[in-house]
Short mmCIF file of C-alpha atoms in Angstrom, two decimals:
data_model
loop_
_atom_site.label_atom_id
_atom_site.label_comp_id
_atom_site.label_asym_id
_atom_site.label_seq_id
_atom_site.Cartn_x
_atom_site.Cartn_y
_atom_site.Cartn_z
CA MET A 1 0.00 0.00 0.00
CA GLU A 2 2.87 2.33 0.82
CA ASP A 3 4.38 1.67 -2.59
CA PHE A 4 1.09 2.65 -4.21
CA TRP A 5 0.90 6.00 -2.40
CA ALA A 6 4.59 6.64 -3.10
CA GLY A 7 4.00 6.00 -6.80
CA ALA A 8 0.91 8.23 -6.81
CA LEU A 9 2.86 11.04 -5.11
CA TRP A 10 5.67 10.67 -7.63
CA ALA A 11 3.20 10.83 -10.54
CA LEU A 12 1.57 13.93 -9.03
CA LYS A 13 4.97 15.66 -8.70
CA ILE A 14 5.84 14.87 -12.33
CA TRP A 15 2.41 16.16 -13.39
CA LEU A 16 2.87 19.47 -11.55
CA TYR A 17 6.46 19.91 -12.77
CA LEU A 18 5.35 19.45 -16.37
CA ILE A 19 2.48 21.93 -15.94
CA ILE A 20 4.71 24.56 -14.33
CA SER A 21 7.61 24.23 -16.79
CA LEU A 22 5.71 23.70 -20.05
CA ILE A 23 2.57 25.81 -19.52
CA MET A 24 2.64 28.15 -16.53
CA ILE A 25 6.05 29.76 -16.95
CA PRO A 26 5.52 30.44 -20.71
CA ALA A 27 2.05 31.82 -19.89
CA MET A 28 3.45 34.11 -17.19
CA PHE A 29 5.84 35.76 -19.63
CA GLY A 30 3.56 35.71 -22.68
CA PHE A 31 5.33 33.24 -24.97
CA SER A 32 4.57 29.74 -26.23
CA LEU A 33 6.69 26.61 -26.65
CA GLY A 34 4.63 25.56 -29.65
CA ILE A 35 2.65 22.83 -27.86
CA SER A 36 -0.69 24.60 -28.35
CA GLU A 37 0.09 25.30 -32.00
CA THR A 38 0.92 21.64 -32.62
CA TYR A 39 -2.25 20.52 -30.86
CA MET A 40 -4.39 22.95 -32.90
CA SER A 41 -2.74 21.81 -36.15
CA ILE A 42 -3.52 18.14 -35.39
CA LEU A 43 -7.05 19.06 -34.31
CA VAL A 44 -7.79 21.02 -37.49
CA LYS A 45 -6.58 18.17 -39.70
CA THR A 46 -8.65 15.65 -37.71
CA LEU A 47 -11.83 17.72 -38.00
CA GLU A 48 -11.25 18.27 -41.72
CA TRP A 49 -10.85 14.51 -42.19
CA ALA A 50 -14.05 13.85 -40.22
CA THR A 51 -15.92 16.43 -42.31
CA LEU A 52 -14.83 14.75 -45.55
CA LYS A 53 -15.97 11.38 -44.23
CA ILE A 54 -19.39 12.74 -43.37
CA GLN A 55 -19.75 14.56 -46.68
CA LYS A 56 -18.90 11.43 -48.64
CA ALA A 57 -21.45 9.39 -46.71
CA HIS A 58 -24.28 11.92 -46.83
CA ILE A 59 -23.77 14.31 -49.74
CA GLU A 60 -27.45 14.96 -50.32
CA GLU A 61 -28.28 15.22 -46.62
CA GLN A 62 -25.34 17.57 -46.07
CA THR A 63 -26.64 19.81 -48.87
CA LEU A 64 -30.02 20.01 -47.17
CA LYS A 65 -28.40 20.91 -43.87
CA ALA A 66 -26.29 23.61 -45.49
CA SER A 67 -29.33 25.12 -47.21
CA SER A 68 -31.33 25.15 -43.98
CA SER A 69 -28.57 26.45 -41.75
CA ASN A 70 -29.50 30.04 -42.45
CA GLY A 71 -32.94 29.47 -40.92
CA LEU A 72 -36.26 27.85 -41.71
CA ILE A 73 -37.87 31.16 -42.64
CA GLN A 74 -36.67 33.32 -45.51
CA ARG A 75 -37.73 36.77 -44.38
CA GLU A 76 -38.10 39.77 -46.64
CA ASP A 77 -35.86 42.66 -45.66
CA GLY A 78 -38.38 45.49 -45.66
CA SER A 79 -40.48 47.72 -43.43
CA MET A 80 -44.17 47.36 -42.68
CA GLU A 81 -44.99 50.22 -45.06
CA LYS A 82 -43.03 48.62 -47.91
CA GLU A 83 -44.50 45.13 -47.52
CA LEU A 84 -48.07 46.38 -47.12
CA GLY A 85 -47.51 48.59 -50.15
CA GLU A 86 -46.67 45.49 -52.20
CA LEU A 87 -49.94 43.86 -51.13
CA ARG A 88 -51.94 46.99 -52.00
CA ARG A 89 -50.48 47.62 -55.46
CA SER A 90 -53.61 46.34 -57.21
CA ARG A 91 -55.80 48.79 -55.29
CA PRO A 92 -55.34 52.57 -55.77
CA LYS A 93 -54.97 54.65 -52.63
CA PRO A 94 -57.91 57.01 -51.84
CA PRO A 95 -57.06 60.66 -52.45
CA VAL A 96 -58.24 61.71 -48.97
CA GLY A 97 -57.91 60.05 -45.54
CA GLY A 98 -56.39 56.76 -44.59
CA ASP A 99 -56.41 53.39 -46.24
CA PHE A 100 -57.49 49.91 -45.20
CA THR A 101 -57.79 46.73 -47.21
CA LEU A 102 -58.65 43.21 -46.18
CA SER A 103 -55.35 42.03 -47.69
CA ASP A 104 -53.55 43.67 -44.72
CA CYS A 105 -54.59 40.63 -42.67
CA PHE A 106 -52.30 38.43 -44.78
CA TYR A 107 -49.26 40.48 -43.72
CA PHE A 108 -49.97 40.11 -39.99
CA THR A 109 -50.90 36.44 -40.38
CA ARG A 110 -47.62 35.71 -42.15
CA LYS A 111 -45.61 37.59 -39.52
CA GLY A 112 -47.37 35.66 -36.75
CA ILE A 113 -46.68 32.27 -38.36
CA GLU A 114 -43.02 33.22 -38.94
CA SER A 115 -42.63 34.12 -35.26
CA ILE A 116 -44.24 30.85 -34.14
CA VAL A 117 -42.04 28.71 -36.39
CA GLU A 118 -38.78 30.62 -35.95
CA ASP A 119 -38.63 34.06 -34.42
CA GLU A 120 -35.41 36.08 -34.60
CA VAL A 121 -35.11 36.61 -30.84
CA THR A 122 -35.44 33.35 -28.90
CA GLN A 123 -33.18 31.47 -31.33
CA ARG A 124 -30.36 33.79 -30.19
CA PHE A 125 -30.58 32.19 -26.73
CA SER A 126 -29.85 28.62 -27.85
CA SER A 127 -26.66 27.08 -29.22
CA GLU A 128 -26.15 27.36 -32.95
CA GLU A 129 -26.31 24.03 -34.79
CA LEU A 130 -23.24 23.28 -36.89
CA VAL A 131 -23.49 22.24 -40.53
CA SER A 132 -20.44 20.00 -40.12
CA TRP A 133 -20.02 17.76 -37.07
CA ASN A 134 -16.99 18.52 -34.89
CA LEU A 135 -16.92 15.16 -33.05
CA LEU A 136 -18.87 16.63 -30.12
CA THR A 137 -22.33 15.08 -29.89
CA ARG A 138 -23.68 18.05 -27.93
CA THR A 139 -23.19 20.30 -31.00
CA ASN A 140 -24.90 17.98 -33.47
CA ASN A 141 -28.42 16.80 -32.72
CA ASP A 142 -28.53 14.56 -35.80
CA PHE A 143 -25.56 12.39 -34.85
CA GLN A 144 -25.72 8.91 -36.34
CA TYR A 145 -23.36 6.10 -37.26
CA ILE A 146 -21.21 6.93 -40.31
CA SER A 147 -18.26 4.54 -40.35
CA LEU A 148 -16.12 2.43 -38.03
CA LYS A 149 -13.08 4.70 -38.47
CA LEU A 150 -15.07 7.80 -37.53
CA THR A 151 -16.54 6.04 -34.50
CA LEU A 152 -13.07 5.00 -33.32
CA VAL A 153 -11.76 8.57 -33.72
CA TYR A 154 -14.80 9.85 -31.80
CA GLY A 155 -14.08 7.34 -28.98
CA LEU A 156 -10.42 8.38 -28.93
CA GLY A 157 -11.53 12.00 -28.74
CA ILE A 158 -13.66 11.27 -25.66
CA PHE A 159 -10.62 9.73 -23.96
CA VAL A 160 -8.40 12.70 -24.85
CA ARG A 161 -10.94 15.32 -23.78
CA TYR A 162 -12.09 13.74 -20.52
CA CYS A 163 -8.99 11.85 -19.35
CA ILE A 164 -6.16 14.17 -20.49
CA LEU A 165 -7.42 17.66 -21.31
CA ALA A 166 -10.06 17.98 -18.56
CA PRO A 167 -7.71 17.19 -15.61
CA LEU A 168 -5.04 19.45 -17.09
CA ARG A 169 -7.47 22.32 -17.61
CA ILE A 170 -9.05 21.97 -14.16
CA THR A 171 -5.58 22.02 -12.60
CA LEU A 172 -4.61 25.17 -14.52
CA ALA A 173 -7.89 26.90 -13.64
CA CYS A 174 -7.40 26.18 -9.93
CA ILE A 175 -3.79 27.38 -10.05
CA GLY A 176 -4.76 30.53 -11.97
CA LEU A 177 -7.51 31.48 -9.50
CA THR A 178 -5.30 30.69 -6.50
CA TRP A 179 -2.46 32.82 -7.85
CA LEU A 180 -4.91 35.63 -8.62
CA VAL A 181 -6.12 35.72 -5.01
CA ILE A 182 -2.65 35.37 -3.49
CA GLY A 183 -0.93 37.74 -5.93
CA THR A 184 -3.48 40.55 -5.77
CA SER A 185 -3.71 40.27 -1.97
CA ALA A 186 0.09 40.57 -1.70
CA VAL A 187 0.19 43.56 -4.07
CA GLY A 188 -2.55 45.20 -2.02
CA PHE A 189 -0.15 45.61 0.94
CA LEU A 190 2.21 47.78 -1.10
CA PRO A 191 2.03 51.61 -0.85
CA ASN A 192 0.23 53.43 -3.66
CA TRP A 193 3.28 53.98 -5.83
CA ARG A 194 3.67 53.47 -9.55
CA ILE A 195 5.24 50.04 -9.03
CA LYS A 196 2.03 48.86 -7.29
CA SER A 197 -0.01 49.67 -10.37
CA TRP A 198 2.50 47.90 -12.63
CA LEU A 199 2.65 44.79 -10.42
CA SER A 200 -1.15 44.69 -10.16
CA GLU A 201 -1.57 44.71 -13.94
CA TRP A 202 1.16 42.09 -14.37
CA VAL A 203 -0.42 39.75 -11.79
CA HIS A 204 -3.88 40.12 -13.35
CA VAL A 205 -2.68 39.48 -16.91
CA MET A 206 -0.45 36.58 -15.80
CA CYS A 207 -3.30 34.79 -14.02
CA TYR A 208 -5.73 35.32 -16.88
CA ARG A 209 -3.16 33.92 -19.31
CA ILE A 210 -2.84 30.79 -17.17
CA CYS A 211 -6.63 30.41 -17.20
CA ALA A 212 -6.66 30.95 -20.98
CA ARG A 213 -4.07 28.19 -21.41
CA GLY A 214 -6.38 26.05 -19.28
CA LEU A 215 -9.02 26.38 -22.00
CA SER A 216 -6.60 25.76 -24.88
CA ALA A 217 -7.49 29.27 -26.03
CA ALA A 218 -6.20 30.35 -29.44
CA ILE A 219 -6.89 34.09 -29.68
CA ARG A 220 -6.09 36.47 -32.52
CA TYR A 221 -6.10 40.16 -31.62
CA HIS A 222 -6.57 42.65 -34.45
CA ASN A 223 -5.78 46.39 -34.54
CA ARG A 224 -3.97 46.54 -31.21
CA GLU A 225 -3.29 50.23 -31.77
CA ASN A 226 -6.96 50.80 -30.84
CA LYS A 227 -6.70 49.10 -27.43
CA PRO A 228 -8.74 50.80 -24.65
CA GLN A 229 -6.88 53.44 -22.66
CA LYS A 230 -7.20 54.64 -19.09
CA GLY A 231 -10.05 57.03 -18.45
CA GLY A 232 -12.35 55.30 -20.98
CA ILE A 233 -14.95 52.53 -21.15
CA CYS A 234 -14.48 49.33 -23.13
CA VAL A 235 -17.75 47.86 -24.45
CA ALA A 236 -18.02 44.46 -26.15
CA ASN A 237 -20.61 41.96 -27.30
CA HIS A 238 -21.28 39.21 -24.76
CA THR A 239 -21.26 35.47 -25.48
CA SER A 240 -19.79 33.94 -22.34
CA PRO A 241 -18.32 34.78 -18.92
CA ILE A 242 -15.04 33.68 -20.52
CA ASP A 243 -15.16 36.93 -22.53
CA ILE A 244 -13.45 38.51 -19.52
CA VAL A 245 -10.56 36.02 -19.70
CA ILE A 246 -10.25 36.57 -23.46
CA LEU A 247 -9.97 40.37 -23.16
CA CYS A 248 -7.87 40.44 -19.96
CA ASN A 249 -5.40 38.06 -21.61
CA ASP A 250 -4.23 41.09 -23.63
CA GLY A 251 -4.63 43.88 -21.10
CA CYS A 252 -5.97 44.81 -17.68
CA TYR A 253 -9.44 46.25 -17.04
CA ALA A 254 -11.51 47.47 -14.12
CA MET A 255 -14.56 45.26 -13.60
CA VAL A 256 -18.11 46.37 -12.89
CA GLY A 257 -20.59 44.12 -11.14
CA GLN A 258 -22.51 43.08 -8.09
CA VAL A 259 -20.84 42.11 -4.82
CA HIS A 260 -20.95 38.33 -4.32
CA GLY A 261 -20.29 35.97 -1.46
CA GLY A 262 -18.45 32.68 -1.35
CA LEU A 263 -15.51 32.00 -3.65
CA MET A 264 -16.47 34.81 -6.04
CA GLY A 265 -16.51 37.23 -3.13
CA VAL A 266 -13.01 36.17 -2.08
CA VAL A 267 -11.74 36.83 -5.62
CA GLN A 268 -13.51 40.23 -5.76
CA ARG A 269 -12.07 41.42 -2.45
CA ALA A 270 -8.56 40.30 -3.43
CA MET A 271 -8.77 42.12 -6.79
CA GLU A 272 -10.07 45.26 -5.08
CA ARG A 273 -7.01 45.40 -2.81
CA SER A 274 -4.57 45.68 -5.72
CA CYS A 275 -6.46 48.08 -8.02
CA PRO A 276 -9.82 49.91 -8.03
CA HIS A 277 -12.84 48.06 -9.42
CA VAL A 278 -16.49 49.14 -9.30
CA TRP A 279 -18.53 46.73 -7.19
CA PHE A 280 -22.13 47.43 -6.14
CA GLU A 281 -24.36 45.99 -3.45
CA ARG A 282 -27.60 44.40 -4.69
CA ALA A 283 -29.71 47.38 -3.54
CA GLU A 284 -27.33 49.89 -5.15
CA MET A 285 -27.64 48.27 -8.60
CA LYS A 286 -31.21 49.59 -8.87
CA ASP A 287 -30.11 53.19 -8.24
CA ARG A 288 -29.18 54.44 -11.72
CA HIS A 289 -27.93 57.81 -10.47
CA LEU A 290 -25.57 56.18 -7.97
CA VAL A 291 -24.25 53.75 -10.60
CA THR A 292 -23.68 56.58 -13.08
CA LYS A 293 -21.90 58.68 -10.45
CA ARG A 294 -19.57 55.82 -9.45
CA LEU A 295 -18.70 55.16 -13.09
CA LYS A 296 -18.07 58.87 -13.78
CA ASP A 297 -15.80 59.17 -10.74
CA HIS A 298 -13.80 56.20 -11.99
CA VAL A 299 -13.30 57.37 -15.60
CA ASN A 300 -12.50 60.94 -14.49
CA ASP A 301 -9.38 59.60 -12.76
CA LYS A 302 -7.01 59.06 -15.69
CA LYS A 303 -4.75 56.87 -13.56
CA LYS A 304 -7.39 54.15 -13.19
CA LEU A 305 -7.84 51.27 -15.60
CA PRO A 306 -10.47 51.42 -18.36
CA ILE A 307 -13.82 49.94 -17.33
CA LEU A 308 -14.99 46.76 -19.07
CA ILE A 309 -18.76 46.59 -19.66
CA PHE A 310 -21.01 44.26 -21.65
CA PRO A 311 -24.01 46.51 -22.45
CA GLU A 312 -26.26 43.67 -23.68
CA GLY A 313 -26.66 42.54 -20.08
CA THR A 314 -26.91 38.84 -21.03
CA CYS A 315 -25.12 36.23 -23.12
CA ILE A 316 -26.06 35.91 -26.82
CA ASN A 317 -25.18 32.84 -28.90
CA ASN A 318 -22.29 34.21 -31.00
CA THR A 319 -24.52 34.97 -34.00
CA SER A 320 -25.81 38.47 -33.27
CA VAL A 321 -25.63 41.61 -31.14
CA MET A 322 -28.76 42.70 -29.28
CA MET A 323 -29.79 46.03 -27.78
CA PHE A 324 -27.16 47.88 -25.74
CA LYS A 325 -28.32 49.35 -22.43
CA LYS A 326 -27.78 53.09 -22.53
CA GLY A 327 -26.29 53.49 -19.01
CA SER A 328 -22.62 53.25 -19.99
CA PHE A 329 -23.20 55.70 -22.87
CA GLU A 330 -24.52 58.44 -20.56
CA ILE A 331 -21.17 58.88 -18.81
CA GLY A 332 -19.82 61.29 -21.42
CA THR A 333 -16.42 59.66 -21.86
CA THR A 334 -14.54 57.89 -24.64
CA ILE A 335 -16.00 54.53 -25.69
CA TYR A 336 -13.67 51.81 -26.97
CA PRO A 337 -15.72 49.20 -28.90
CA VAL A 338 -14.46 45.61 -29.08
CA ALA A 339 -15.92 42.81 -31.23
CA ILE A 340 -15.51 39.18 -30.14
CA LYS A 341 -16.31 36.27 -32.47
CA TYR A 342 -15.79 32.62 -31.48
CA ASP A 343 -15.21 29.77 -33.94
CA PRO A 344 -17.95 27.20 -33.11
CA LYS A 345 -16.09 24.46 -34.96
CA PHE A 346 -13.90 23.80 -31.90
CA GLY A 347 -16.55 24.17 -29.20
CA ASP A 348 -19.67 26.12 -28.28
CA ALA A 349 -18.64 29.12 -26.17
CA PHE A 350 -22.22 30.34 -25.58
CA TRP A 351 -23.46 30.12 -21.97
CA ASN A 352 -27.16 29.30 -21.84
CA SER A 353 -27.65 30.37 -18.23
CA SER A 354 -31.28 29.21 -18.18
CA LYS A 355 -30.15 25.66 -18.99
CA TYR A 356 -26.70 25.25 -17.40
CA SER A 357 -25.24 26.41 -14.12
CA MET A 358 -21.86 28.14 -14.12
CA VAL A 359 -20.08 24.97 -12.93
CA SER A 360 -21.78 22.81 -15.59
CA TYR A 361 -20.92 25.34 -18.27
CA LEU A 362 -17.24 25.51 -17.27
CA LEU A 363 -17.02 21.71 -17.25
CA ARG A 364 -18.48 21.66 -20.77
CA MET A 365 -15.88 24.19 -21.89
CA MET A 366 -13.05 22.22 -20.29
CA THR A 367 -14.14 19.09 -22.17
CA SER A 368 -14.39 20.86 -25.53
CA TRP A 369 -11.63 20.70 -28.09
CA ALA A 370 -10.42 24.28 -27.75
CA LEU A 371 -11.51 27.90 -27.52
CA VAL A 372 -10.73 29.73 -30.77
CA CYS A 373 -11.77 33.32 -31.28
CA ASN A 374 -10.95 36.64 -32.96
CA VAL A 375 -10.92 39.97 -31.14
CA TRP A 376 -11.10 43.27 -33.02
CA TYR A 377 -10.24 46.56 -31.31
CA LEU A 378 -12.26 49.28 -33.04
CA PRO A 379 -11.29 52.99 -33.12
CA ALA A 380 -12.42 55.05 -30.14
CA MET A 381 -15.90 56.58 -30.50
CA HIS A 382 -17.39 59.74 -28.96
CA GLN A 383 -20.93 60.97 -28.59
CA GLN A 384 -21.74 63.36 -31.40
CA GLN A 385 -23.45 66.70 -31.01
CA GLY A 386 -27.22 66.31 -30.86
CA GLU A 387 -26.94 62.53 -30.37
CA ASP A 388 -28.62 61.06 -27.29
CA ALA A 389 -27.36 58.02 -25.34
CA VAL A 390 -29.67 55.56 -27.14
CA GLN A 391 -28.54 56.71 -30.60
CA PHE A 392 -24.90 56.59 -29.50
CA ALA A 393 -25.35 53.06 -28.13
CA ASN A 394 -26.97 51.91 -31.39
CA ARG A 395 -24.12 53.40 -33.44
CA VAL A 396 -21.51 51.58 -31.35
CA LYS A 397 -23.52 48.35 -31.52
CA SER A 398 -23.75 48.55 -35.31
CA ALA A 399 -19.99 49.05 -35.58
CA ILE A 400 -19.32 45.97 -33.41
CA ALA A 401 -21.82 43.84 -35.35
CA HIS A 402 -20.35 44.88 -38.70
CA GLN A 403 -16.77 44.15 -37.66
CA GLY A 404 -17.56 40.80 -36.04
CA GLY A 405 -19.83 39.57 -38.84
CA LEU A 406 -22.79 39.44 -36.44
CA VAL A 407 -26.48 40.20 -37.00
CA ASP A 408 -27.47 43.64 -35.67
CA LEU A 409 -30.76 43.28 -33.74
CA GLN A 410 -32.78 45.99 -32.00
CA TRP A 411 -34.42 43.59 -29.53
CA ASP A 412 -33.65 43.70 -25.80
CA GLY A 413 -31.65 40.76 -24.46
CA GLY A 414 -33.90 40.89 -21.41
CA LEU A 415 -36.47 38.97 -23.48
CA LYS A 416 -34.46 35.91 -22.53
CA ARG A 417 -36.43 35.82 -19.28
CA ALA A 418 -39.16 38.46 -19.68
CA LYS A 419 -42.12 39.14 -21.95
CA VAL A 420 -42.16 41.76 -24.68
CA LYS A 421 -42.82 45.23 -23.27
CA GLU A 422 -46.20 46.78 -24.01
CA THR A 423 -44.43 49.79 -25.52
CA PHE A 424 -43.09 47.61 -28.36
CA LYS A 425 -46.60 46.37 -29.15
CA GLU A 426 -48.04 49.88 -28.98
CA TRP A 427 -45.31 51.17 -31.30
CA GLU A 428 -46.20 48.61 -34.00
CA GLN A 429 -49.92 49.33 -33.52
CA LYS A 430 -49.29 53.06 -33.85
CA LYS A 431 -47.37 52.59 -37.10
CA TYR A 432 -50.22 50.64 -38.68
CA SER A 433 -52.79 53.06 -37.27
CA ASN A 434 -51.03 55.97 -38.96
CA MET A 435 -51.14 54.11 -42.27
CA VAL A 436 -54.86 53.32 -41.96
CA VAL A 437 -56.15 56.57 -40.48
CA GLY A 438 -53.77 58.83 -42.38
CA ASP A 439 -52.31 62.18 -41.44
CA ASP A 440 -55.40 64.08 -42.57
CA SER A 441 -57.36 62.83 -39.56
CA ASN A 442 -55.08 64.76 -37.23
CA ASN A 443 -56.06 68.03 -38.91
CA SER A 444 -59.78 67.31 -39.17
CA ASP A 445 -60.45 68.67 -35.69
#
C-alpha cells in the first residue's frame, strides 16, 4: 500500500512539474513553446478529415443541412410600409384620408406564423447548430453512425478530452484562481506607488493567461493600436463569462458588477485590494444615479484602468448583437468598442444560463476541443453633437456587429427571461394606425 501511495505522489509531482515548466512559466511571460500550435494543427486536420468522411457518406443530406442552416424562414428585408404597399399595389390609394384593405390581414398572419415557427429573438438564446459535425455530440443533434473509423476517432476524442485535457485544464484553472487571489492580496499591501499599479496589472494578466491556457485558447487580436486606454470605457458583445478572460489576456481592465459571497466574493475582495474596481451591493444596482456617479468618478481619474462593460446585459449565442443598455453611454467619456467572435467548430462558447449552471458550463468548456476566437479593437468613439445616449449606443452596436460579422438586432436581451414590453406592441400598432387613419385625420379637428 505504501508503494502505491509513493508511486501516486511521484506521478503527481511529475504532473505538476510538467504543468509549471511547459505551460505556466511560458504563460506568465507571454510566450509559447509551440505545444498549443501543434495541438491545434492536429485538431484542425482531424476535424477536416471527419468532415470529408461525413460529406462522402451523406452528400445529399449535407446539402439540405447547409441550405437550412441560415434558418427555416426566408424573411423579406423590408419595413411594414413597404411590404403592405406590395400587397396593396392592385388597389389605388384614396385621395383623402387613410387606407385599409382586407389584404392587410395576410401580412400580420404571415408575420405571426413566422414568429411561431422561428422568431429572430429566442433562437439567439440557444446554441447554434453546426453544418459540419466537430466530433462533439452536444453540438450535433442529428448524430448517427457513419463509419467504423469515424466512431473510433470519436471514442479516442472522448478519452483525450475527458482523461487528459479535462484534468489538465481543471488544474490550470485552480492554479490561476489561486495565484490571482494570493498575488493581488500581496500587491494590495504595497504603498500606492507606480510600481504597485504595474505589479497589479502584471499579476492580473499573468493569471488570466494561465486560465486561458487552461481552456486551450487560441486568440487572434486585431488592430492593437486601438486598445482601450485609461479614463475610458471598453464595451463588447457578450457570449460567455469567458469573454473577460479573453480580453484580460491582452490587457488589464476594471470590472463592474454586483458584490458576491463565497468563492467569487473572495476573488472580488482580493482584486479590489490591488487596483480599483467598481462593485455594487444588490440594492445599489437599482439606483441608476448612484451607478452613473460611481462610473463617472472612476473614468474621471485618468490613472485608473479602463472599465470593461457588456451593455447587452446577457449572453447571446455568438450569431448576433442585441440592444445595448444606454447606461454606460450616458457617462460622457470615450467609448472603446471591441468585437468578439468565437469559432464554433472547436466548441460552443455560448453560456445558456437558463439551462446550465456556471459549474456545468465551465465543465463543458473544459471538455471541448479548444476555444478559438478573434478579437477586433475598433477605433475610439465619442458621442456626437445632438446625439442622445440611445442613438450613440446603437451606433456603437452597429460598428461591433459589422466588424464581427454578427447580426445587428434591435431587440432587448432581457427577453431571454421576460415578456415583450407593451411599448413595443403599442409602437407597432401606432405605425399601422397611422397608415390606416392617415395624417389628414389629425387636422380634421
